[in-house]
Amino acid sequence: MCGIVGYIGNKEAYPIILNGLKRLEYRGYDSAGVALYDGTTIQMAKTKGKVADLEARVAKEIATSGKLGIGHTRWATHGVPNDINSHPHYSNSGDLVIIHNGIIENYASIKKELINRGYTFKSDTDTEVLVNLIEEIKKKENVKLGKAVQIALNQVIGAYAIVLFDRNKPDEIVVAKLGSPLAIGIGDEEFFVASDATPFIEFTNNAIYLEDEEMAIIRLKKGVKVRKIKDDSLVDPYIQELQLNLEQIEKGGYDHFMLKEIYEQPSVIKDTYRGRLLADQGIIRLGGLEDHIKKFTNAQRIIIVACGTSWHAGLVAEYIFEEWARIPVEVEYASEFRYRNPIISDKDVVIAISQSGETADTLAAIKLAKQRGAFVYGVCNVVGSTISRETDSGTYTHAGPEIGVASTKAFTTQITVLTMIALRLAKDKGSISQSDYMKHLRELEMIPTLVSEALKEEEKIKEIAAVFKDARNFLYLGRGYNFPVALEGALKLKEISYIHAEGYPAAEMKHGPIALIDEQMPVVVIAVNSNHYEKVVSNIEEIKARKGKIIAVVTEGDTEVKELADYIMEVPRTPESLSPLVTTIPLQLLSYHIALMLGKNVDQPRNLAKSVTVE
Ligand code: G6P
């Protein structure tokens, strides 16, 4: 993962790099570092810890002048997160300086070879090996930096987004990409490079997103030259106009991005269906779907591949697609699918769901499905992301930047997109009556209002959080459409509070988890009005009989579960198939408040990263 940022231009680089690193910190926060070059001296500072720690170290240790700079925030892969393993890394001569996001898989053999040739290494990283390989090629072949990078990258196996510069070339930086994202911002006599566009959004709206196996040489006066790494051929890059704005990537008065993003859900769900769902006219129109409807309606099967929260959205979609569109659905962890020799054919449609659009396992699953002839459809949030480009077609969720590492609004907007797809297919297939179709469109349009209602429970949820914040374990139970919500609720709690939590289908409880229940065990049960209501009530009785503490998510006005539960979190009445969009809200708030009360870093939980570009 890791976040990388670079600048070359007419401004002081340090404030731009520092601010950029803060915006990219969601990508990793084990360590951070910066190198600045003023044409005479290279200044470097690096430290274990967060960007704030780097800022403090820079203030004490180095001068910050220089109009060329690179910075890195790390999610450790090779080597423990300490000062030495932090990026940037120098080459042995001290001339080349590099930052890297990714993994060089064959670094050990290259390192051995370089050691034989007299190279020494300070860190345990694969990155330091790469920069020395480039240096060795540059010297041995007597070529310029760009050419040396190209030759070196043809020798490495792995994934990378790299940025490097040469002490002898103060007006040039070189970047390259394979598997990890890299955007180049094009300003007025200044250039930015970064893992995403957020570090340069206030300076320019024009960006080039490098494709895999492309590199670029960026020269101050001459601009950007993009080449293919394999054969050195020149590429005419597409300059994209960015739609991002600064407000979207700031906290906007909230204490945390996660809370902001939870509260944004009513408006971003609306953004997701705006212009696509016209309930009065009975229309669902999704740009990416229109030309491919037949592929879906004729599909023998839909396979959904995703990871983490996106996988949970896929599970919700399984219920919705099968119920309405009557197409068999399988939901797979991308990481398992890619290594399983799955049976796929051109009669299958694969839907890849990914907030970031960069998840390595999901990307590999897509490539495999495409190789075997399936039509691959993407549901991504980040516009221009690798998955959105690799898929045959797709629909963006339009949730806006999600910065809190624990995913919230991405989940509900993914479900919104998938619901629209299912309804549209159902209509085209004729597997749903016109009146039910119209009813569901109107119900979907009501969801933002119902989510706003659900958010009003926050104060009550805070009180429940205070009671259970010291629990060591939690169980989350749900049935049908709300089984994936139970999984997602448990994941949210684990991710940000580090409390062990398990999600289970309520009826499966008796096959194992029931053994865990005692008077210490909080059990969160999603018990809203549904076809399974009475069954869930029985499950609650079973928990009660074993003295478990019941926290129930119930429909407003419910009396039966209210009687049985120790605590309740009410949500407005919602049609069952759309209820995950609403029942997930109190669970997001519960984990947020527990983590907050425990003093955890809500937006940047330990060991996690927002965009997982390693397998
Ligand atoms: C990471 C994030 C999760 C996310 C998962 C999949 O683990 O921390 O929040 O659900 O990756 O990411 P994607 O961007 O593909 O949805």
XYZ file of C-alpha atoms and ligand atoms in Angstrom:
631
model
C 0.000 0.000 0.000
C 1.862 3.130 1.126
C 1.245 6.665 -0.068
C 3.755 8.432 -2.264
C 3.956 12.048 -3.291
C 6.411 14.148 -5.271
C 6.755 17.715 -6.498
C 8.931 19.606 -8.940
C 8.214 23.213 -9.801
C 8.555 26.829 -8.740
C 7.189 26.543 -5.210
C 8.795 25.281 -2.029
C 8.190 21.543 -2.118
C 8.019 20.747 1.598
C 4.567 22.186 2.473
C 3.102 20.469 -0.602
C 4.728 17.139 0.233
C 3.749 17.324 3.910
C 0.150 18.207 3.149
C 0.042 15.508 0.481
C 1.309 12.910 2.934
C -1.391 13.876 5.418
C -4.002 13.275 2.742
C -2.460 9.961 1.740
C -2.006 8.712 5.273
C -5.093 6.520 4.871
C -2.867 4.310 2.679
C -0.497 3.411 5.492
C 0.911 4.983 8.614
C 3.675 2.763 9.962
C 6.391 5.265 9.091
C 6.951 8.371 6.998
C 9.764 10.194 5.288
C 10.665 13.047 3.017
C 13.601 14.110 0.808
C 14.017 17.688 -0.396
C 16.455 18.982 -2.970
C 17.465 22.582 -3.568
C 19.932 21.825 -6.333
C 22.871 21.728 -3.928
C 21.981 19.635 -0.911
C 19.551 16.773 -0.441
C 17.842 16.939 2.944
C 16.210 13.776 4.211
C 14.173 12.970 7.318
C 12.367 9.762 8.129
C 10.766 8.229 11.145
C 8.734 5.351 12.438
C 5.204 6.518 13.167
C 2.826 8.928 11.555
C 3.167 11.973 9.362
C 2.792 14.181 12.464
C 5.921 12.500 13.895
C 7.740 13.219 10.652
C 6.661 16.841 10.788
C 8.127 17.175 14.292
C 11.382 15.524 13.233
C 11.735 17.719 10.149
C 11.243 20.834 12.290
C 14.126 19.736 14.547
C 16.508 18.126 12.086
C 16.559 19.484 8.552
C 16.299 22.600 6.447
C 13.201 22.557 4.314
C 14.284 24.497 1.265
C 14.028 22.946 -2.173
C 11.701 23.008 -5.135
C 11.987 19.313 -5.692
C 10.694 16.932 -3.042
C 9.394 13.410 -2.530
C 7.584 11.921 0.460
C 6.298 8.570 1.589
C 3.930 7.163 4.172
C 4.470 3.467 4.673
C 2.476 0.330 5.305
C 5.216 -2.131 6.116
C 5.754 -5.175 3.903
C 9.500 -5.907 3.881
C 11.225 -4.957 7.098
C 9.749 -3.807 10.394
C 8.521 -0.228 10.544
C 11.558 1.592 11.937
C 13.432 4.745 10.946
C 15.926 2.932 8.722
C 13.346 0.992 6.736
C 11.309 4.145 6.142
C 11.440 5.678 2.675
C 13.026 7.529 0.880
C 16.134 5.438 0.262
C 19.463 6.553 -1.156
C 21.508 4.544 -3.618
C 25.053 3.669 -2.478
C 26.611 6.694 -4.188
C 24.065 8.978 -2.534
C 23.048 10.309 -5.958
C 19.697 8.576 -6.437
C 16.764 8.876 -4.064
C 13.645 6.725 -4.341
C 10.216 6.157 -2.822
C 8.204 3.047 -3.606
C 4.716 1.659 -3.088
C 4.546 -2.072 -3.750
C 6.700 -5.174 -3.470
C 9.710 -6.331 -5.475
C 9.311 -10.093 -5.203
C 12.725 -11.104 -6.581
C 14.608 -8.567 -4.481
C 16.580 -11.221 -2.565
C 18.373 -12.585 -5.630
C 19.070 -9.088 -6.981
C 20.390 -8.052 -3.573
C 22.758 -11.009 -3.499
C 24.113 -10.095 -6.911
C 24.566 -6.453 -5.909
C 26.350 -7.462 -2.706
C 28.737 -9.540 -4.840
C 29.448 -6.378 -6.776
C 30.277 -4.478 -3.613
C 26.988 -2.805 -2.777
C 26.010 -2.418 0.868
C 22.544 -2.038 2.341
C 21.361 -0.090 5.345
C 17.764 -1.257 5.412
C 15.900 -4.557 5.033
C 13.751 -3.177 2.246
C 13.223 -4.332 -1.313
C 13.175 -0.649 -2.289
C 16.799 -0.030 -1.385
C 17.670 -2.996 -3.610
C 15.746 -1.460 -6.505
C 17.440 1.938 -6.280
C 20.855 0.276 -6.248
C 19.956 -1.920 -9.192
C 19.070 1.262 -11.085
C 22.369 2.836 -10.018
C 24.350 -0.203 -11.095
C 22.680 -0.251 -14.526
C 23.154 3.501 -14.941
C 26.878 3.167 -14.285
C 27.512 -0.079 -16.081
C 25.532 0.744 -19.204
C 26.461 4.425 -19.045
C 22.844 5.480 -19.641
C 20.633 8.269 -18.367
C 18.409 7.794 -15.326
C 15.206 7.163 -17.318
C 16.849 4.441 -19.390
C 18.395 2.825 -16.316
C 14.968 2.750 -14.646
C 13.466 1.139 -17.712
C 16.137 -1.575 -17.890
C 15.916 -2.238 -14.155
C 12.135 -2.539 -14.150
C 12.329 -5.132 -16.886
C 14.381 -7.240 -14.479
C 12.146 -7.028 -11.435
C 9.087 -9.086 -10.590
C 6.439 -7.536 -8.413
C 4.384 -4.404 -8.086
C 5.443 -0.820 -7.852
C 4.710 2.815 -8.092
C 8.062 4.554 -7.799
C 9.303 8.111 -7.824
C 12.993 8.919 -7.941
C 15.426 11.690 -8.714
C 19.149 12.088 -9.344
C 21.351 14.596 -7.505
C 22.911 15.453 -10.861
C 19.539 16.323 -12.432
C 17.780 18.852 -10.214
C 15.110 19.548 -12.837
C 13.903 15.966 -13.366
C 11.955 13.242 -11.618
C 11.228 9.781 -12.947
C 8.141 7.747 -12.083
C 6.882 4.298 -13.033
C 3.902 2.090 -12.319
C 2.904 -1.539 -12.252
C 0.073 -2.650 -10.006
C 0.154 0.346 -7.639
C -1.561 3.603 -8.595
C 0.216 6.736 -9.726
C -1.267 10.051 -10.809
C 0.677 12.956 -12.319
C -0.778 16.424 -11.743
C 0.054 18.934 -14.419
C 0.223 22.513 -13.226
C 1.657 25.719 -14.596
C 5.393 25.032 -14.778
C 5.017 22.581 -11.931
C 4.281 18.880 -11.669
C 2.962 16.683 -8.920
C 2.984 12.938 -8.567
C 1.002 10.987 -6.011
C -0.806 7.743 -5.256
C -4.077 9.585 -5.855
C -5.005 13.097 -6.864
C -5.829 14.435 -3.384
C -2.352 15.924 -2.683
C -2.583 18.292 -5.644
C -6.249 19.035 -5.994
C -5.894 22.705 -4.958
C -3.163 23.261 -7.574
C -4.470 21.619 -10.707
C -7.446 19.762 -12.151
C -5.415 18.105 -14.875
C -3.985 14.685 -14.257
C -2.494 11.752 -16.084
C -3.134 8.365 -14.525
C -0.271 6.137 -15.574
C -1.255 2.712 -16.847
C 0.495 -0.442 -15.690
C 3.950 -0.895 -17.221
C 4.269 2.777 -18.018
C 6.897 5.197 -16.815
C 7.230 8.947 -17.143
C 10.145 11.326 -17.174
C 9.054 14.686 -15.829
C 11.310 17.636 -16.688
C 10.669 21.092 -15.335
C 10.830 22.999 -18.595
C 10.057 20.174 -21.001
C 7.027 18.526 -19.439
C 5.985 14.885 -19.162
C 7.115 12.072 -21.460
C 5.349 8.762 -20.962
C 6.863 5.516 -22.229
C 6.118 1.815 -22.125
C 8.522 0.066 -19.785
C 8.658 -3.081 -21.898
C 9.734 -1.645 -25.247
C 10.492 2.018 -24.543
C 7.838 3.162 -27.034
C 6.336 6.624 -26.505
C 2.744 6.885 -25.238
C 0.410 9.788 -25.858
C -1.063 10.178 -22.369
C -4.702 11.027 -21.745
C -5.029 14.129 -19.569
C -8.069 13.735 -17.385
C -10.019 16.596 -15.854
C -10.540 15.889 -12.160
C -13.919 16.308 -10.501
C -12.593 16.368 -6.923
C -12.876 19.387 -4.687
C -11.094 20.324 -1.502
C -14.189 20.288 0.691
C -14.743 16.614 -0.076
C -11.421 15.651 1.435
C -11.641 17.722 4.621
C -13.373 16.854 7.877
C -15.972 19.596 7.559
C -16.446 20.181 11.299
C -16.582 16.514 12.311
C -14.035 15.089 14.741
C -13.227 12.216 12.437
C -13.542 11.340 8.773
C -15.409 8.203 9.772
C -18.136 10.181 11.540
C -18.346 12.635 8.641
C -18.681 9.753 6.230
C -21.355 8.059 8.343
C -23.339 11.310 8.326
C -22.813 11.840 4.606
C -24.765 8.683 3.800
C -28.168 10.266 3.160
C -26.669 12.676 0.657
C -24.237 10.284 -1.034
C -26.893 7.592 -1.457
C -28.881 10.285 -3.242
C -25.811 11.127 -5.356
C -25.519 7.448 -6.216
C -28.989 7.244 -7.730
C -29.266 10.849 -8.954
C -30.049 10.925 -12.669
C -30.079 7.129 -12.731
C -33.266 6.371 -10.836
C -36.397 8.194 -11.993
C -38.989 6.608 -9.772
C -42.001 8.524 -11.101
C -41.257 7.464 -14.640
C -40.318 3.922 -13.681
C -36.818 4.320 -15.085
C -33.441 3.003 -13.970
C -30.703 3.999 -16.337
C -27.082 3.157 -15.596
C -24.662 4.352 -18.269
C -22.314 1.379 -18.003
C -25.148 -1.149 -18.030
C -27.267 -0.031 -20.986
C -25.168 -1.651 -23.694
C -24.658 -4.855 -21.753
C -28.065 -5.702 -20.310
C -28.369 -8.825 -22.458
C -25.045 -10.104 -21.110
C -26.579 -10.017 -17.655
C -30.060 -11.241 -18.454
C -28.653 -14.165 -20.466
C -25.999 -14.967 -17.876
C -26.075 -18.453 -16.446
C -24.571 -17.047 -13.264
C -23.294 -13.874 -11.693
C -20.094 -14.203 -9.713
C -19.321 -11.362 -7.344
C -15.682 -10.900 -6.314
C -14.550 -8.456 -3.640
C -12.704 -8.099 -0.328
C -13.591 -6.785 3.112
C -16.600 -4.536 3.360
C -17.112 -4.676 -0.393
C -17.491 -8.441 -0.067
C -20.254 -7.860 2.479
C -22.014 -5.568 0.000
C -21.704 -8.433 -2.482
C -23.437 -10.770 -0.044
C -26.349 -8.357 0.274
C -26.482 -8.224 -3.517
C -26.729 -12.009 -3.685
C -30.055 -11.873 -1.856
C -31.320 -8.986 -3.969
C -30.281 -10.368 -7.361
C -31.676 -13.810 -6.682
C -34.925 -12.463 -5.244
C -35.701 -10.001 -8.016
C -33.660 -10.830 -11.097
C -33.741 -14.609 -10.518
C -30.138 -15.044 -11.652
C -27.974 -17.427 -9.595
C -25.272 -15.539 -7.732
C -22.044 -16.659 -6.102
C -20.073 -14.323 -3.889
C -16.365 -14.988 -3.604
C -13.465 -13.561 -1.678
C -11.276 -12.295 -4.509
C -8.204 -13.671 -2.740
C -9.618 -17.222 -2.787
C -11.157 -17.011 -6.230
C -7.883 -16.016 -7.892
C -6.024 -19.097 -6.663
C -8.802 -21.648 -6.936
C -8.880 -22.571 -10.631
C -12.546 -21.550 -10.701
C -14.898 -22.776 -13.402
C -15.815 -19.687 -15.399
C -17.053 -19.326 -18.931
C -18.269 -16.667 -21.315
C -21.797 -17.320 -20.027
C -20.828 -15.882 -16.655
C -20.890 -12.274 -15.615
C -18.429 -11.254 -12.933
C -19.117 -8.193 -10.811
C -16.061 -6.784 -9.036
C -16.857 -4.484 -6.135
C -14.164 -2.179 -4.780
C -14.253 1.188 -3.053
C -10.664 2.064 -3.928
C -10.593 0.282 -7.257
C -7.025 -0.731 -6.423
C -7.310 -3.872 -4.286
C -4.684 -6.287 -5.605
C -6.664 -9.485 -5.008
C -9.789 -8.098 -6.671
C -7.736 -6.925 -9.607
C -6.149 -10.363 -10.003
C -9.598 -12.000 -9.843
C -10.781 -9.675 -12.619
C -7.827 -10.560 -14.808
C -8.455 -14.262 -14.305
C -12.172 -13.939 -15.086
C -11.411 -11.963 -18.239
C -8.849 -14.512 -19.386
C -11.493 -17.197 -19.099
C -13.969 -15.274 -21.169
C -16.348 -13.801 -18.584
C -17.761 -10.318 -18.971
C -16.504 -8.272 -16.006
C -18.461 -5.370 -14.552
C -16.977 -3.015 -11.949
C -18.661 -1.252 -9.043
C -16.016 1.210 -7.854
C -15.955 4.455 -5.980
C -12.656 5.992 -7.038
C -13.010 7.447 -10.507
C -10.223 6.449 -12.876
C -8.981 3.708 -10.529
C -7.266 0.643 -11.927
C -10.277 -1.660 -11.457
C -12.595 0.848 -13.112
C -10.273 0.790 -16.114
C -9.607 -2.951 -16.163
C -13.268 -3.998 -16.164
C -15.331 -4.266 -19.352
C -17.847 -1.780 -18.051
C -19.186 -0.594 -14.730
C -20.980 1.854 -12.489
C -19.370 4.315 -10.109
C -20.869 4.638 -6.651
C -20.309 8.431 -6.468
C -19.809 8.311 -2.690
C -17.035 10.919 -2.849
C -13.634 10.309 -1.240
C -13.815 7.864 1.668
C -10.866 8.615 3.923
C -11.700 6.834 7.203
C -10.001 3.457 6.890
C -13.106 1.634 8.124
C -15.515 1.722 5.225
C -19.009 3.163 5.818
C -20.540 5.181 3.005
C -18.835 2.982 0.417
C -20.870 0.025 1.737
C -24.272 1.700 1.512
C -23.596 3.247 -1.880
C -22.346 -0.075 -3.256
C -25.606 -1.677 -2.116
C -27.516 1.177 -3.744
C -25.798 0.572 -7.099
C -26.266 -3.184 -6.883
C -29.934 -2.727 -5.983
C -30.445 -0.550 -9.048
C -28.727 -3.114 -11.267
C -30.875 -5.921 -9.844
C -34.088 -3.971 -10.343
C -33.186 -3.009 -13.878
C -32.357 -6.620 -14.774
C -35.533 -7.853 -13.099
C -37.558 -5.465 -15.191
C -35.856 -6.450 -18.437
C -36.173 -10.133 -17.636
C -39.771 -9.757 -16.559
C -38.998 -11.542 -13.309
C -40.751 -8.867 -11.269
C -44.243 -7.440 -11.696
C -44.540 -3.867 -12.909
C -46.257 -2.852 -9.686
C -43.544 -4.388 -7.494
C -40.893 -2.764 -9.671
C -42.504 0.662 -9.287
C -42.931 0.108 -5.562
C -39.253 -0.769 -5.091
C -38.121 2.273 -7.061
C -40.127 4.519 -4.775
C -38.831 2.703 -1.717
C -35.245 3.120 -2.840
C -35.841 6.818 -3.292
C -36.990 7.004 0.337
C -33.781 5.473 1.716
C -31.863 8.737 2.306
C -34.712 9.975 4.517
C -34.774 6.715 6.455
C -30.983 6.795 6.922
C -31.306 10.344 8.297
C -33.902 9.045 10.764
C -31.613 6.204 11.816
C -28.777 8.662 12.489
C -30.931 10.396 15.099
C -30.327 7.488 17.489
C -26.702 8.511 17.988
C -27.082 9.776 21.584
C -28.742 6.552 22.667
C -26.114 4.503 20.890
C -23.416 6.461 22.733
C -24.955 5.323 26.035
C -24.930 1.711 24.884
C -21.306 2.099 23.786
C -20.399 3.334 27.272
C -21.924 0.208 28.847
C -20.128 -2.289 26.578
C -16.855 -0.573 25.720
C -14.835 -2.887 27.973
C -16.254 -6.143 26.629
C -13.579 -8.440 25.192
C -15.869 -10.175 22.676
C -19.044 -9.397 20.777
C -21.365 -11.547 18.740
C -23.419 -10.061 15.889
C -26.410 -11.971 14.553
C -28.703 -11.401 11.607
C -30.751 -13.410 9.133
C -31.510 -13.136 5.453
C -30.664 -9.709 4.077
C -29.320 -8.765 7.485
C -26.860 -11.614 7.843
C -24.241 -9.668 5.810
C -25.035 -6.642 7.972
C -24.119 -8.702 11.050
C -20.786 -9.554 9.391
C -20.202 -5.919 8.536
C -21.139 -4.757 12.053
C -18.624 -7.180 13.557
C -15.943 -6.119 11.083
C -16.441 -2.442 11.935
C -16.007 -3.137 15.644
C -12.903 -5.274 15.122
C -11.293 -2.793 12.767
C -11.447 0.296 14.914
C -11.810 -0.831 18.542
C -9.706 -4.054 18.380
C -12.443 -5.905 20.240
C -12.926 -9.419 18.956
C -16.296 -9.689 17.228
C -17.939 -12.361 15.137
C -20.843 -12.059 12.761
C -23.079 -15.083 12.317
C -26.354 -16.033 10.694
C -28.688 -15.994 13.697
C -29.867 -19.575 13.184
C -26.316 -20.899 13.011
C -25.669 -19.664 16.520
C -26.865 -22.942 17.955
C -24.190 -24.800 15.997
C -21.282 -23.303 17.855
C -21.233 -19.680 18.973
C -23.943 -20.353 21.546
C -21.202 -22.001 23.615
C -19.603 -18.583 24.011
C -22.629 -16.972 25.559
C -22.531 -16.096 29.232
C -23.489 -13.041 31.257
C -20.382 -11.197 29.955
C -21.213 -11.597 26.284
C -22.873 -8.743 24.402
C -24.876 -10.049 21.449
C -25.998 -7.550 18.850
C -29.060 -8.911 17.089
C -30.598 -7.362 14.016
C -34.257 -8.010 14.685
C -36.141 -5.681 12.393
C -39.517 -6.571 10.948
C -38.952 -9.214 8.329
C -39.981 -12.664 7.212
C -37.675 -14.051 9.846
C -38.838 -11.855 12.697
C -40.375 -14.653 14.786
C -37.341 -16.873 14.218
C -35.010 -14.112 15.338
C -37.175 -13.591 18.416
C -36.637 -17.280 19.234
C -32.869 -16.808 18.820
C -33.043 -13.887 21.231
C -34.880 -16.086 23.744
C -32.057 -18.617 23.438
C -29.464 -15.959 24.197
C -31.505 -14.664 27.095
C -31.815 -18.143 28.555
C -28.011 -18.193 28.725
C -27.859 -14.736 30.268
C -26.195 -13.060 27.270
C -26.606 -9.287 27.045
C -28.853 -8.418 24.124
C -28.472 -5.254 22.103
C -31.145 -5.355 19.429
C -31.615 -3.307 16.287
C -35.402 -3.082 16.033
C -38.030 -1.408 13.905
C -39.456 1.746 15.454
C -42.441 0.910 17.615
C -41.422 -2.731 18.121
C -42.659 -4.099 21.416
C -41.842 -7.814 21.371
C -38.050 -7.621 21.081
C -38.013 -4.488 23.230
C -39.383 -6.615 26.080
C -36.618 -9.175 25.711
C -33.587 -7.073 24.847
C -31.369 -5.301 27.354
C -30.823 -2.383 24.980
C -32.408 -1.391 21.725
C -31.365 0.764 18.781
C -34.373 1.762 16.705
C -34.449 2.209 12.957
C -37.381 3.376 10.839
C -39.572 0.777 9.156
C -37.898 -0.225 5.868
C -38.851 -2.843 3.269
C -36.886 -5.989 4.092
C -34.837 -6.112 0.909
C -33.593 -2.570 1.453
C -33.185 -2.840 5.216
C -29.365 -3.355 5.158
C -29.045 0.264 4.035
C -30.639 1.331 7.300
C -29.768 -1.380 9.845
C -26.072 -0.880 9.191
C -26.221 2.721 10.458
C -26.558 2.025 14.219
C -23.811 -0.605 13.957
C -21.437 1.918 12.370
C -22.213 4.404 15.151
C -21.839 1.779 17.875
C -18.346 0.800 16.748
C -17.379 4.453 16.254
C -18.348 5.381 19.803
C -16.809 2.312 21.412
C -13.504 2.970 19.625
C -13.649 6.641 20.579
C -14.295 5.820 24.244
C -11.375 3.407 24.206
C -9.143 6.169 22.879
C -8.399 4.385 19.615
C -7.409 6.139 16.421
C -10.742 5.830 14.654
C -9.650 6.992 11.221
C -6.337 5.149 11.161
C -6.689 1.856 13.004
C -3.486 -0.047 13.644
C -2.129 -2.425 10.990
C -4.830 -1.574 8.450
C -4.755 0.476 5.305
C -7.498 1.776 3.113
C -6.174 0.590 -0.176
C -4.619 -2.864 -0.162
C -2.424 -3.067 -3.224
C -0.480 -6.114 -2.027
C -1.853 -9.626 -2.000
C -9.179 -2.808 3.079
C -9.992 -1.728 3.741
C -11.442 -2.170 3.856
C -11.988 -2.542 2.484
C -11.119 -3.593 1.805
C -11.497 -3.759 0.355
O -9.082 -3.903 3.923
O -9.464 -1.426 5.018
O -12.210 -1.123 4.395
O -13.293 -3.018 2.617
O -9.752 -3.200 1.827
O -11.203 -2.569 -0.322
P -11.864 -2.066 -1.643
O -11.228 -0.735 -1.895
O -11.536 -3.064 -2.696
O -13.328 -1.959 -1.423
